[in-house]
GROMACS .gro file of C-alpha atoms in nm:
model
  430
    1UNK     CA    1   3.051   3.279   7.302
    2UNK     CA    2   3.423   3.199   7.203
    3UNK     CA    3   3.541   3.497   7.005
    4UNK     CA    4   3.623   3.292   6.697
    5UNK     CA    5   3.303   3.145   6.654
    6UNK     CA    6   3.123   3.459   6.715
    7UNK     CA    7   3.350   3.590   6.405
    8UNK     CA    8   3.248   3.346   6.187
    9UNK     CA    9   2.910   3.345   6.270
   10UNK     CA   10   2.867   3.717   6.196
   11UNK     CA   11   3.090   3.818   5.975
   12UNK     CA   12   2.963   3.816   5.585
   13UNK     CA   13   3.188   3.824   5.285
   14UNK     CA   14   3.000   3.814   5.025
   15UNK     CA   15   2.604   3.829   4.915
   16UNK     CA   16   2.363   3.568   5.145
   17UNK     CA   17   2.339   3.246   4.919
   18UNK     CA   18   2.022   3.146   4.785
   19UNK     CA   19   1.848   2.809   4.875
   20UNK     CA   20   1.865   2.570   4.610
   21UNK     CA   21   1.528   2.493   4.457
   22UNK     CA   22   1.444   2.101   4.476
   23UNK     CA   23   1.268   2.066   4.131
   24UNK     CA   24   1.424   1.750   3.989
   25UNK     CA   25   1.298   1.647   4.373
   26UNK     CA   26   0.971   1.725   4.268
   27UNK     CA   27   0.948   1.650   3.927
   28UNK     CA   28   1.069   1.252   4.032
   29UNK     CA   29   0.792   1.258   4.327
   30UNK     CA   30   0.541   1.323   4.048
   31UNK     CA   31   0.668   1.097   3.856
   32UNK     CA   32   0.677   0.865   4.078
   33UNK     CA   33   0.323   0.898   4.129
   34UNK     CA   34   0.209   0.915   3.785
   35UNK     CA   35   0.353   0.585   3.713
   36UNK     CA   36   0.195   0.441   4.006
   37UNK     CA   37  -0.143   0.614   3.893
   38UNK     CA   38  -0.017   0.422   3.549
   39UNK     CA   39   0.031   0.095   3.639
   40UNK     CA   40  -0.270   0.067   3.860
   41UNK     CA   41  -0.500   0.129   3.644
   42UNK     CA   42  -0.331  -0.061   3.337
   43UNK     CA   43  -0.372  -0.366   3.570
   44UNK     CA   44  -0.708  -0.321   3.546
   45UNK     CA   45  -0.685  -0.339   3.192
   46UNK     CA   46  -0.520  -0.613   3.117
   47UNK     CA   47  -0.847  -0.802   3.325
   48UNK     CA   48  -1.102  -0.600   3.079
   49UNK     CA   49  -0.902  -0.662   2.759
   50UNK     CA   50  -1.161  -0.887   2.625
   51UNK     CA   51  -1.404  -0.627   2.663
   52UNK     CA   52  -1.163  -0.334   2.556
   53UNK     CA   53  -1.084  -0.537   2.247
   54UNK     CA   54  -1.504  -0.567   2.168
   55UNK     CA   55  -1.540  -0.197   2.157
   56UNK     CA   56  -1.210  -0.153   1.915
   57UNK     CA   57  -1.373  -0.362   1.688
   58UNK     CA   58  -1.685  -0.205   1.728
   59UNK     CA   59  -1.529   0.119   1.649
   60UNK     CA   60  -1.340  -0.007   1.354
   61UNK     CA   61  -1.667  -0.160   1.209
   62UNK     CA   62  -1.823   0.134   1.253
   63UNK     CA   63  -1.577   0.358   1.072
   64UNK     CA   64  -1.378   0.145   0.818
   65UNK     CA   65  -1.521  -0.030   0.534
   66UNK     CA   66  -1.225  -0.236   0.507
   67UNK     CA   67  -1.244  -0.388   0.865
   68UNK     CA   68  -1.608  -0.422   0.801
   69UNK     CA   69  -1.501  -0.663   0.544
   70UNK     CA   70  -1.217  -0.841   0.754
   71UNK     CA   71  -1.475  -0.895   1.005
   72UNK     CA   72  -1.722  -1.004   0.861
   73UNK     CA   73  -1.502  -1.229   0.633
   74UNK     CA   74  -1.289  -1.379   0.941
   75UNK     CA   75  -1.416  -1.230   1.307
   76UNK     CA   76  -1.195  -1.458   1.476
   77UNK     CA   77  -0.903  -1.399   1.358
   78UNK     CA   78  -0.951  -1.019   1.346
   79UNK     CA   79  -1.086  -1.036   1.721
   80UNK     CA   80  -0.701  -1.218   1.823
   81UNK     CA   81  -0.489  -0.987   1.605
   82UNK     CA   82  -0.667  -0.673   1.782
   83UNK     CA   83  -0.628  -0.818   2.170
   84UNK     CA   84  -0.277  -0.943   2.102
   85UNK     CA   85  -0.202  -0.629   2.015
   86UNK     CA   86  -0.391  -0.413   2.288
   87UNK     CA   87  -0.249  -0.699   2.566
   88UNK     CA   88   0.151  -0.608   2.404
   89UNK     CA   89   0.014  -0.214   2.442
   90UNK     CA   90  -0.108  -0.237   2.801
   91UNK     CA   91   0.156  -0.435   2.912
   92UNK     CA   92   0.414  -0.235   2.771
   93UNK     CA   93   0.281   0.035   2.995
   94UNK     CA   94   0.377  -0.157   3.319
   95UNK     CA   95   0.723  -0.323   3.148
   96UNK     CA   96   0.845  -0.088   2.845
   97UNK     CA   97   1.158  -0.216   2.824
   98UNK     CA   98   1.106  -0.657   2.907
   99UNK     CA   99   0.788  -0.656   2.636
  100UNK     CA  100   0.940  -0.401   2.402
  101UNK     CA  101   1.064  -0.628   2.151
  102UNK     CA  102   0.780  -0.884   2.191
  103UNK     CA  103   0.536  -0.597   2.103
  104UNK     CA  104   0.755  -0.496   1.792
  105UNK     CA  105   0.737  -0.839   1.665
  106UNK     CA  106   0.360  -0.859   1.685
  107UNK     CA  107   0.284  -0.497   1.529
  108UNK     CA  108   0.544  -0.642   1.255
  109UNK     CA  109   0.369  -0.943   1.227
  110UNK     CA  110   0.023  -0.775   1.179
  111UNK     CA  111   0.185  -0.513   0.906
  112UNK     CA  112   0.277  -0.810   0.691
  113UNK     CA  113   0.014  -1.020   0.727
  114UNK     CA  114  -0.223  -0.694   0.633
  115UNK     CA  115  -0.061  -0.628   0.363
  116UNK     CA  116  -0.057  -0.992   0.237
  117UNK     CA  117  -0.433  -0.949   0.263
  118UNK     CA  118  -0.455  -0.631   0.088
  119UNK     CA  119  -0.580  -0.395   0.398
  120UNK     CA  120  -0.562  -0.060   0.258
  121UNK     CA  121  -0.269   0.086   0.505
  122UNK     CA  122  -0.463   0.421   0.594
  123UNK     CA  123  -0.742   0.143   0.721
  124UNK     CA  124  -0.471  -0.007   0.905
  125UNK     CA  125  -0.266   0.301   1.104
  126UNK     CA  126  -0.665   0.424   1.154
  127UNK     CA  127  -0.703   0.101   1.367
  128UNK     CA  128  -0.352   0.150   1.584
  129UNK     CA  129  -0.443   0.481   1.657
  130UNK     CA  130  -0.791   0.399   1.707
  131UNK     CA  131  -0.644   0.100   1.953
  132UNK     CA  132  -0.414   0.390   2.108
  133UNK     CA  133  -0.712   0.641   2.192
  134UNK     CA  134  -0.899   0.366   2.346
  135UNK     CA  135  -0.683   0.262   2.606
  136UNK     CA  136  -0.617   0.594   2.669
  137UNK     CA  137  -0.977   0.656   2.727
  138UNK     CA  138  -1.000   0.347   2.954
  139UNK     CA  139  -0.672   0.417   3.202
  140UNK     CA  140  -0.838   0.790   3.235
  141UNK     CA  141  -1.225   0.613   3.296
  142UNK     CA  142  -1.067   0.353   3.548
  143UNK     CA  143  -0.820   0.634   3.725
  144UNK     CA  144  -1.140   0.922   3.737
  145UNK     CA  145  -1.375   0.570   3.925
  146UNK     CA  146  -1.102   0.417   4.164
  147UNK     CA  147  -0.912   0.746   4.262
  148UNK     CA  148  -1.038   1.058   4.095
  149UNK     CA  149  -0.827   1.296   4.241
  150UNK     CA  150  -0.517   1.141   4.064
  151UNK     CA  151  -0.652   1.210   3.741
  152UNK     CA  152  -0.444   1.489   3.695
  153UNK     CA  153  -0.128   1.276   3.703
  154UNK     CA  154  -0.247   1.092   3.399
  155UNK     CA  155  -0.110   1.416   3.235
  156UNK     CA  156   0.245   1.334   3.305
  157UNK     CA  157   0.254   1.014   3.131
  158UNK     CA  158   0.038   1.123   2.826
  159UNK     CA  159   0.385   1.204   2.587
  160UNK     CA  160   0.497   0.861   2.696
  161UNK     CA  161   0.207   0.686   2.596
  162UNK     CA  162   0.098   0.833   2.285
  163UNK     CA  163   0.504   0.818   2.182
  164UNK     CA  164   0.445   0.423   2.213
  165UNK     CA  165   0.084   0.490   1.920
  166UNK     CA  166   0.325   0.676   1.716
  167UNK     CA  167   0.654   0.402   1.746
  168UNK     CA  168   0.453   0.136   1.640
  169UNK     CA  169   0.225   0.329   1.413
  170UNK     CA  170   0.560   0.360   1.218
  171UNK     CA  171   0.662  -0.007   1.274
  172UNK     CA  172   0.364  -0.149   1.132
  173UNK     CA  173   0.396   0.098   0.841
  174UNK     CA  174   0.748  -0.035   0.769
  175UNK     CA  175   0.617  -0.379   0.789
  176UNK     CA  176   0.347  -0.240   0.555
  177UNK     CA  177   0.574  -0.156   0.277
  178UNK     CA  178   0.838  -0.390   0.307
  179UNK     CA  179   0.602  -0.617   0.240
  180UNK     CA  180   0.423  -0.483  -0.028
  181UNK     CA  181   0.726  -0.434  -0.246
  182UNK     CA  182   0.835  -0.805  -0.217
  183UNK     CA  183   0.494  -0.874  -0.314
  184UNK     CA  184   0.483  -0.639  -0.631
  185UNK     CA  185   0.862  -0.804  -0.658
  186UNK     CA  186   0.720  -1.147  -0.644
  187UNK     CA  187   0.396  -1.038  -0.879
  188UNK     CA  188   0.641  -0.899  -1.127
  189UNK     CA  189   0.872  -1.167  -1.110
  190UNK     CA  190   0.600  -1.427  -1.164
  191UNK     CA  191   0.452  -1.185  -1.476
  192UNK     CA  192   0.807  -1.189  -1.641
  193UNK     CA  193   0.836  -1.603  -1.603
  194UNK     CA  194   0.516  -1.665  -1.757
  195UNK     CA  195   0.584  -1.370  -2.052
  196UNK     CA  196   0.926  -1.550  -2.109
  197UNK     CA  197   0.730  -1.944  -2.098
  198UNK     CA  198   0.494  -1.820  -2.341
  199UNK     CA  199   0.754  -1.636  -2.621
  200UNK     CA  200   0.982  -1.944  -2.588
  201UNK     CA  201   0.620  -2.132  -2.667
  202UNK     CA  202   0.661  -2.362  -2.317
  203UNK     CA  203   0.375  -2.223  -2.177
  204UNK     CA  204   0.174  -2.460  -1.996
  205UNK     CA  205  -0.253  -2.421  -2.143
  206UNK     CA  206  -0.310  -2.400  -1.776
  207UNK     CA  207  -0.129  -2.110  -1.698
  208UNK     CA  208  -0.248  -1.931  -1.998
  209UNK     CA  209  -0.561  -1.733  -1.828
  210UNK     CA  210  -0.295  -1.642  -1.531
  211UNK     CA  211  -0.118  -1.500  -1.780
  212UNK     CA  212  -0.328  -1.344  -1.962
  213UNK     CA  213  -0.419  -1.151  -1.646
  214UNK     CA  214  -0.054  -1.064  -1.548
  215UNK     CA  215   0.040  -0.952  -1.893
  216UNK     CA  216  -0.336  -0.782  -1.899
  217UNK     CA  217  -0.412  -0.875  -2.235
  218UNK     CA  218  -0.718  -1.082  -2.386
  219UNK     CA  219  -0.635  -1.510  -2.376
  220UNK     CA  220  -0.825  -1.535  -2.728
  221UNK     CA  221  -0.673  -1.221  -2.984
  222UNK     CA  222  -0.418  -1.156  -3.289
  223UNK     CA  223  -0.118  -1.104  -3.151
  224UNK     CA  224   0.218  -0.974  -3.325
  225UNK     CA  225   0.555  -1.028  -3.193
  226UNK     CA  226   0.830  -0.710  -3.216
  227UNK     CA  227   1.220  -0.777  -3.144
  228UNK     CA  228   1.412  -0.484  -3.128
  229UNK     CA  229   1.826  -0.508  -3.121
  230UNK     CA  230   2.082  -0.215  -3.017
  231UNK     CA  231   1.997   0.137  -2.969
  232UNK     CA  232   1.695   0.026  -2.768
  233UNK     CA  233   1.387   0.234  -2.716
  234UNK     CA  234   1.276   0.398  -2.375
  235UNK     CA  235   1.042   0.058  -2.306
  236UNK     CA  236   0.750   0.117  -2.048
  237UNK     CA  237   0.811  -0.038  -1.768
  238UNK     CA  238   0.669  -0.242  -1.479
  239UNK     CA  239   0.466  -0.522  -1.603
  240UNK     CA  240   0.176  -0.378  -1.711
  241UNK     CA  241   0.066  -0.396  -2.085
  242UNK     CA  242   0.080  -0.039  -2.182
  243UNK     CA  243  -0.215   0.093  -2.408
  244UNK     CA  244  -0.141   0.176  -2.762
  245UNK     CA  245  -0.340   0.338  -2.991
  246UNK     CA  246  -0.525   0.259  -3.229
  247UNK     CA  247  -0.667  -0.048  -3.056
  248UNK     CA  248  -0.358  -0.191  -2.975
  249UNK     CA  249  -0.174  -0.319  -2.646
  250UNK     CA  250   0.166  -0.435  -2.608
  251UNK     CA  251   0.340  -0.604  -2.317
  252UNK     CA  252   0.747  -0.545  -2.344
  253UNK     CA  253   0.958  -0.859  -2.200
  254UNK     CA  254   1.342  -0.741  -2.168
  255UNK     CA  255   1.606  -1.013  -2.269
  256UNK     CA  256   1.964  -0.988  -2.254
  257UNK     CA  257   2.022  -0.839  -2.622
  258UNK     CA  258   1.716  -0.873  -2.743
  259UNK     CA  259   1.346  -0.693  -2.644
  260UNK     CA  260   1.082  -0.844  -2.712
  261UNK     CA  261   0.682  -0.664  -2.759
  262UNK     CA  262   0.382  -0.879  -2.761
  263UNK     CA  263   0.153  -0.672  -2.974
  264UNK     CA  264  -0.210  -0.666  -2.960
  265UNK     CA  265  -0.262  -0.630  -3.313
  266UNK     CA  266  -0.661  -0.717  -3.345
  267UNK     CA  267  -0.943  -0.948  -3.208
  268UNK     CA  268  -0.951  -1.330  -3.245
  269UNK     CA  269  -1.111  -1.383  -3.640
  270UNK     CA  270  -0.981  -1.073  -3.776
  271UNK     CA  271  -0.825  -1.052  -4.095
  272UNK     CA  272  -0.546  -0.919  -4.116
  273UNK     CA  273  -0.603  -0.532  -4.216
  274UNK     CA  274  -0.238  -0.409  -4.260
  275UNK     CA  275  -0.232  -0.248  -3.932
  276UNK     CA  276   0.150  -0.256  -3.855
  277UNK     CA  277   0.257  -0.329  -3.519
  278UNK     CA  278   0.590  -0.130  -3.532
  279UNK     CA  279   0.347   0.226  -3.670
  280UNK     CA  280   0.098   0.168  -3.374
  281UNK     CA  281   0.405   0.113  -3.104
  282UNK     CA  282   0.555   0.450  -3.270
  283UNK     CA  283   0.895   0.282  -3.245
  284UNK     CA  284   1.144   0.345  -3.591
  285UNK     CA  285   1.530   0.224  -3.654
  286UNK     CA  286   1.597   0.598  -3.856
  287UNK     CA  287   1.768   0.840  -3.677
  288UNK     CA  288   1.918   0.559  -3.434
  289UNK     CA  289   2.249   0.377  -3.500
  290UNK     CA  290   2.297   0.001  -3.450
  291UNK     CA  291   1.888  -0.005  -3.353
  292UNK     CA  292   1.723  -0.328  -3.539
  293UNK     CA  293   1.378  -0.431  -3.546
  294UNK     CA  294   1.209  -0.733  -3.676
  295UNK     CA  295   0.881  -0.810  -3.726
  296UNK     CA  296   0.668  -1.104  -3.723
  297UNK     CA  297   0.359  -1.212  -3.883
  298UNK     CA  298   0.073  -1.251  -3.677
  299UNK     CA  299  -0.078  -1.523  -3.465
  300UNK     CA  300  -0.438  -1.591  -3.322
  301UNK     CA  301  -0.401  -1.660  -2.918
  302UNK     CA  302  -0.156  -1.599  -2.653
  303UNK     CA  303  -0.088  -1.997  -2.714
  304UNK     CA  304   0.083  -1.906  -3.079
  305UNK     CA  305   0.292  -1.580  -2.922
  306UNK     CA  306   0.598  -1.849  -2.907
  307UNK     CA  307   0.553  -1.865  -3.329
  308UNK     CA  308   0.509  -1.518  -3.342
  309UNK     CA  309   0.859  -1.470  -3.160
  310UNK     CA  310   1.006  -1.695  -3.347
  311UNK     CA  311   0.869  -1.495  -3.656
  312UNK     CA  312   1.006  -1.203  -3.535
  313UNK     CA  313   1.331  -1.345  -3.433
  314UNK     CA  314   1.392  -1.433  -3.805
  315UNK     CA  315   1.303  -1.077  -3.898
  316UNK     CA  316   1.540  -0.970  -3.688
  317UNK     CA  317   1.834  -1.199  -3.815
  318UNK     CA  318   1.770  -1.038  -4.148
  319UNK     CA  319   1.797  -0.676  -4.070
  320UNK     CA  320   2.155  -0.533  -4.220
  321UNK     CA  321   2.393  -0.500  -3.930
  322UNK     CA  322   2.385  -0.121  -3.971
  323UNK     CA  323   2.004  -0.081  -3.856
  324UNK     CA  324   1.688  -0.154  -3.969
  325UNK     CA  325   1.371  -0.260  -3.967
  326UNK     CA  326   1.247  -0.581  -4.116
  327UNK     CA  327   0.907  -0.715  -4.176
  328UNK     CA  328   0.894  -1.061  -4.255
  329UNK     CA  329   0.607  -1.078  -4.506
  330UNK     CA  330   0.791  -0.864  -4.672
  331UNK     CA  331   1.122  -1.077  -4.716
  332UNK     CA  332   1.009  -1.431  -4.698
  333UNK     CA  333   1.287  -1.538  -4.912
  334UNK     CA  334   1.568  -1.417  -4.731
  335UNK     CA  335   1.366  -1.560  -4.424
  336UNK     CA  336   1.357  -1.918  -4.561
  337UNK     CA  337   1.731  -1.896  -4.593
  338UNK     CA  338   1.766  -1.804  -4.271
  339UNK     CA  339   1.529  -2.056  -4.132
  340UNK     CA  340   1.763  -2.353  -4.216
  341UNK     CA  341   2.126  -2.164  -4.240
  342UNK     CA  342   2.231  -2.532  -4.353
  343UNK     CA  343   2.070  -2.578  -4.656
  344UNK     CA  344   2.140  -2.220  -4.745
  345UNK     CA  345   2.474  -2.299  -4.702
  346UNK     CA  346   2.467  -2.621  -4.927
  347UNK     CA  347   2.269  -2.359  -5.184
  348UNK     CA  348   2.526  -2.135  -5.238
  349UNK     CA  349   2.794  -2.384  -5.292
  350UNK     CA  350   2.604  -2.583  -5.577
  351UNK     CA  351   2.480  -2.283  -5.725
  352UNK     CA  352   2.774  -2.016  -5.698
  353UNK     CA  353   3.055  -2.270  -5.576
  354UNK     CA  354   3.219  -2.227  -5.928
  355UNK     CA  355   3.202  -1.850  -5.879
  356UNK     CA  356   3.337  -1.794  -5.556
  357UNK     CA  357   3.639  -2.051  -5.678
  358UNK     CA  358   3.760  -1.786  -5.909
  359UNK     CA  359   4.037  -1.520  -5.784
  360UNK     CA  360   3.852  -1.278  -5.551
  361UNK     CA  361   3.868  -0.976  -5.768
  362UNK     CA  362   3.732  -1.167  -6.037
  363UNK     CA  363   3.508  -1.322  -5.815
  364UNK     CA  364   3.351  -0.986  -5.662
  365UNK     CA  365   3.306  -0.834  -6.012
  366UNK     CA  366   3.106  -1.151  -6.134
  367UNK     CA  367   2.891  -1.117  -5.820
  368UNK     CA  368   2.858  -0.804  -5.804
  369UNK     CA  369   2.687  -0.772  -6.145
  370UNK     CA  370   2.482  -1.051  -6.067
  371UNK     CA  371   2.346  -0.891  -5.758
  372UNK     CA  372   2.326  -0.521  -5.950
  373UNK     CA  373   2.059  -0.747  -6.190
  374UNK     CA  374   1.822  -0.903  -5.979
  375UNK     CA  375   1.836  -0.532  -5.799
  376UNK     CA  376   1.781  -0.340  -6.168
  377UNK     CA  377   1.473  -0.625  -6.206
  378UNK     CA  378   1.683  -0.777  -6.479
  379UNK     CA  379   1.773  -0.448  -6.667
  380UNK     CA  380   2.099  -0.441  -6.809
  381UNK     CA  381   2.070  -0.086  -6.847
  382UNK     CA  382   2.074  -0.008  -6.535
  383UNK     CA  383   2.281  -0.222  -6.394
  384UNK     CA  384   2.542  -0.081  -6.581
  385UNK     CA  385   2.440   0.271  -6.443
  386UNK     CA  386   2.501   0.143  -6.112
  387UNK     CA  387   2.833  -0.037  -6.169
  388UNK     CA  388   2.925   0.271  -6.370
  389UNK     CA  389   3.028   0.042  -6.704
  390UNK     CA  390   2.811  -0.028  -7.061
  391UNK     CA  391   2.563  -0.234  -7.043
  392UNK     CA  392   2.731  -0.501  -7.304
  393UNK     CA  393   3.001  -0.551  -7.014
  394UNK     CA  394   2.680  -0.605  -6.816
  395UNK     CA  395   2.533  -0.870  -7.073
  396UNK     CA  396   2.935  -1.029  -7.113
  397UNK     CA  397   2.978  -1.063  -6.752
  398UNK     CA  398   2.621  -1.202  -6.727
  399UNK     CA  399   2.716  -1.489  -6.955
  400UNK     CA  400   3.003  -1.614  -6.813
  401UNK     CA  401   2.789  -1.662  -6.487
  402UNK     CA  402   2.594  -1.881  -6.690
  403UNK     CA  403   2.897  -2.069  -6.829
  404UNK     CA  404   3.059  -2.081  -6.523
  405UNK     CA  405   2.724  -2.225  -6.291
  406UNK     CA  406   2.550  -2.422  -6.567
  407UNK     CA  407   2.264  -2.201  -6.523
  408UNK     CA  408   2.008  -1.990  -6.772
  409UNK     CA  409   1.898  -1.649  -6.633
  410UNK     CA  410   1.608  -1.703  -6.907
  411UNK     CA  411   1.504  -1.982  -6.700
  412UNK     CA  412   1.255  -1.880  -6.403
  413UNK     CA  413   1.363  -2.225  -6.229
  414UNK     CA  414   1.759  -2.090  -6.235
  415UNK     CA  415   1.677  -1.731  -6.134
  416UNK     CA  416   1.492  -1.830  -5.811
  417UNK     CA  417   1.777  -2.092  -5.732
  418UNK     CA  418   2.065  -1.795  -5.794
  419UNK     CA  419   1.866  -1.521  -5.617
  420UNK     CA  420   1.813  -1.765  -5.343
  421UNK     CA  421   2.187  -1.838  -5.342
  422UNK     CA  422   2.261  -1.481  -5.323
  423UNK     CA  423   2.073  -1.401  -5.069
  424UNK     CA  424   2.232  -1.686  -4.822
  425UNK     CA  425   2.557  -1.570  -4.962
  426UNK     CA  426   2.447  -1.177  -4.832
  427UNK     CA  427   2.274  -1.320  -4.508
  428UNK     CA  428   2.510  -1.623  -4.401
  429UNK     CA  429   2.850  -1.523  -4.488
  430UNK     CA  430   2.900  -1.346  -4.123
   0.00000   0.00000   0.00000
């Protein structure tokens, strides 16, 4: 042997190498042959789907009342959605990636149209993984009768395939949900158009029993209408009426400035009892700046809630800028001077025109001890308490009004024309 290779053939420098172990080898042989073991038997499959698709829907009728329902309402269609969906599963096994978004868009599809149909969703992910376990159980019953011995391989693609159950168990979820909130967006939506229709009184007869059910309050009733202004109240929300004792329900209906509460106030024939709307809602103005609430008289029938908010609109018009609350039966004077600001307008200048002529300081005193009057209930007396001055200035100053408008305050006819006067003065002048 040539003295140099001899050297180099037995001389050692450093610690005999290891072989290299050939795992990834290995591990891609088995894989290899798991995915053959796969694909063979979901072949099969896809021939027996039919069948495969019988005993899902056998299972499902077996244990879930809902799909007991779906079947026996509409077998057909529930027998397609289930083998559309076991064909995209089984077929996904051979081609994961060509049919991946195909079988997204069908599990997609079937979580909307599910939840369009009101499918509880537990019902629903029960069936996919119901589906999943089955064809499962059928690629292990097809490999163990053509070629038991490769049963074992099965094992190797197990993670793969149950990952695909829980992928679209989550897709149809998704689907699920999405959908269900644009339906409860849609519901609520529709709810709110038909409240709004029916306090601006446009609400079609026809649509009344829809709305009754939306707003979940009786068609036939006596119904109140509540408008509250500034410093607004935590309202309940959703669309739901909310229950308010005692024996009252109230649906709220948020405007731009301006809430509005259809109140429940008693059933269709009652008389009215004194039961106040604005007590049972447990809403008050005190102790909240700005916050104004009128109240209207009540109606009979969702049909009249548009009169009712109209009531309650012209309570609210009357409440002092400050705060308040108003009911209207208890001001219907200031209310028919709001009704028609026109002729309470044209009121004021016949009745106080020659008043309000005079020089403003004289012109404020004069009305200011008419107003200090009608508030006293016609007591000089006390008037003159109030505006801190005898009661003979009262009785002077009280004259000259009469002079100065033509008008008796012994006369009932004249008082209820100057009060009235007044009080569009008070309401109108802003």
């Amino acid at each position: 042997m040539h003295p140099a290779v001899r050297t180099r053939a037995t001389i050692r420098t450093g610690p005999v190498p290891v072989p290299r172990q050939r795992t990834p080898r290995l591990r891609s042989l088995i894989d290899a042959d798991a995915l053959r073991v796969l694909h063979r038997a979901a072949r099969v499959l896809l021939d027996d789907l039919p069948e495969l698709t019988d005993r899902l829907l056998a299972a499902l009728g077996e244990q879930e009342p809902a799909y007991r329902a779906a079947l026996a309402h509409d077998h057909g269609a529930t027998w397609e959605e289930a083998h559309r969906s076991l064909r995209h599963s089984v077929t996904s096994l051979l081609d994961p990636r060509g049919t991946r978004d195909a079988a997204h868009r069908c599990t997609w599809r079937i979580g909307v149209n599910r939840a369009e149909q009101g499918l509880p969703l537990d019902a629903l992910l029960h069936a996919f993984r119901l589906g999943g376990s089955l064809v499962w159980q059928r690629l292990v019953e097809e490999t163990s009768r053509s070629a038991p011995e490769d049963v074992r391989l099965l094992v190797h693609v197990a993670t793969d395939v149950w990952d695909f159950v829980d992928e679209h168990c989550g897709i149809v979820a998704e689907a699920y949900r999405h959908t269900e909130r644009q339906l409860a967006w849609r519901r609520e939506n529709r709810v709110r158009l038909l409240a709004a229709a029916l306090l601006d009184g446009t609400s079609r007869i026809a649509d009344l029993p829809e709305t009754a059910e939306g707003l979940r309050l009786p068609e036939q009733g006596r119904y109140a209408v509540v408008a509250v202004a500034g410093g607004r109240p935590q309202l309940p929300t959703g669309v739901r009426a909310t229950a308010v004792p005692p024996d009252a329900s109230v649906y709220w209906h948020s405007g731009g400035d301006v809430d509005h509460g259809i109140v429940l106030v008693g059933d269709e024939g009652d008389a009215d009892d004194g039961r106040d709307p604005v007590e049972a809602l447990g809403l008050s103005a005190d102790g909240v700046p700005g916050r104004r609430i009128g109240v209207g008289g009540a109606v009979t029938g969702l049909a009249a809630v548009g009169d009712a908010r109209r009531l309650a609109d012209l309570a609210l018009g009357i409440c002092p800028p400050d705060g308040g609350t108003i009911r209207l039966t208890e001001h219907l004077p200031e209310a028919l001077v709001v009704s028609c600001p026109e002729l309470g307008a044209t009121l004021t200048e016949q009745v106080l025109g020659p008043l309000l002529r005079l020089d403003p300081a004289d012109r404020d005193v004069m009305l200011d001890t008419l107003t200090a009057w009608f508030d006293c209930d016609g007591s000089a007396q006390r008037a003159g308490e109030r505006l801190y001055c005898h009661r003979n200035t009262v009785l002077n100053r009280l004259r000259r009004c009469e002079q100065l408008t033509g008008r008796s305050l012994a006369r009932p006819a004249d008082v209820v024309e100057i009060s009235l006067a007044l009080t569009a003065r008070r309401l109108l002048r802003g």
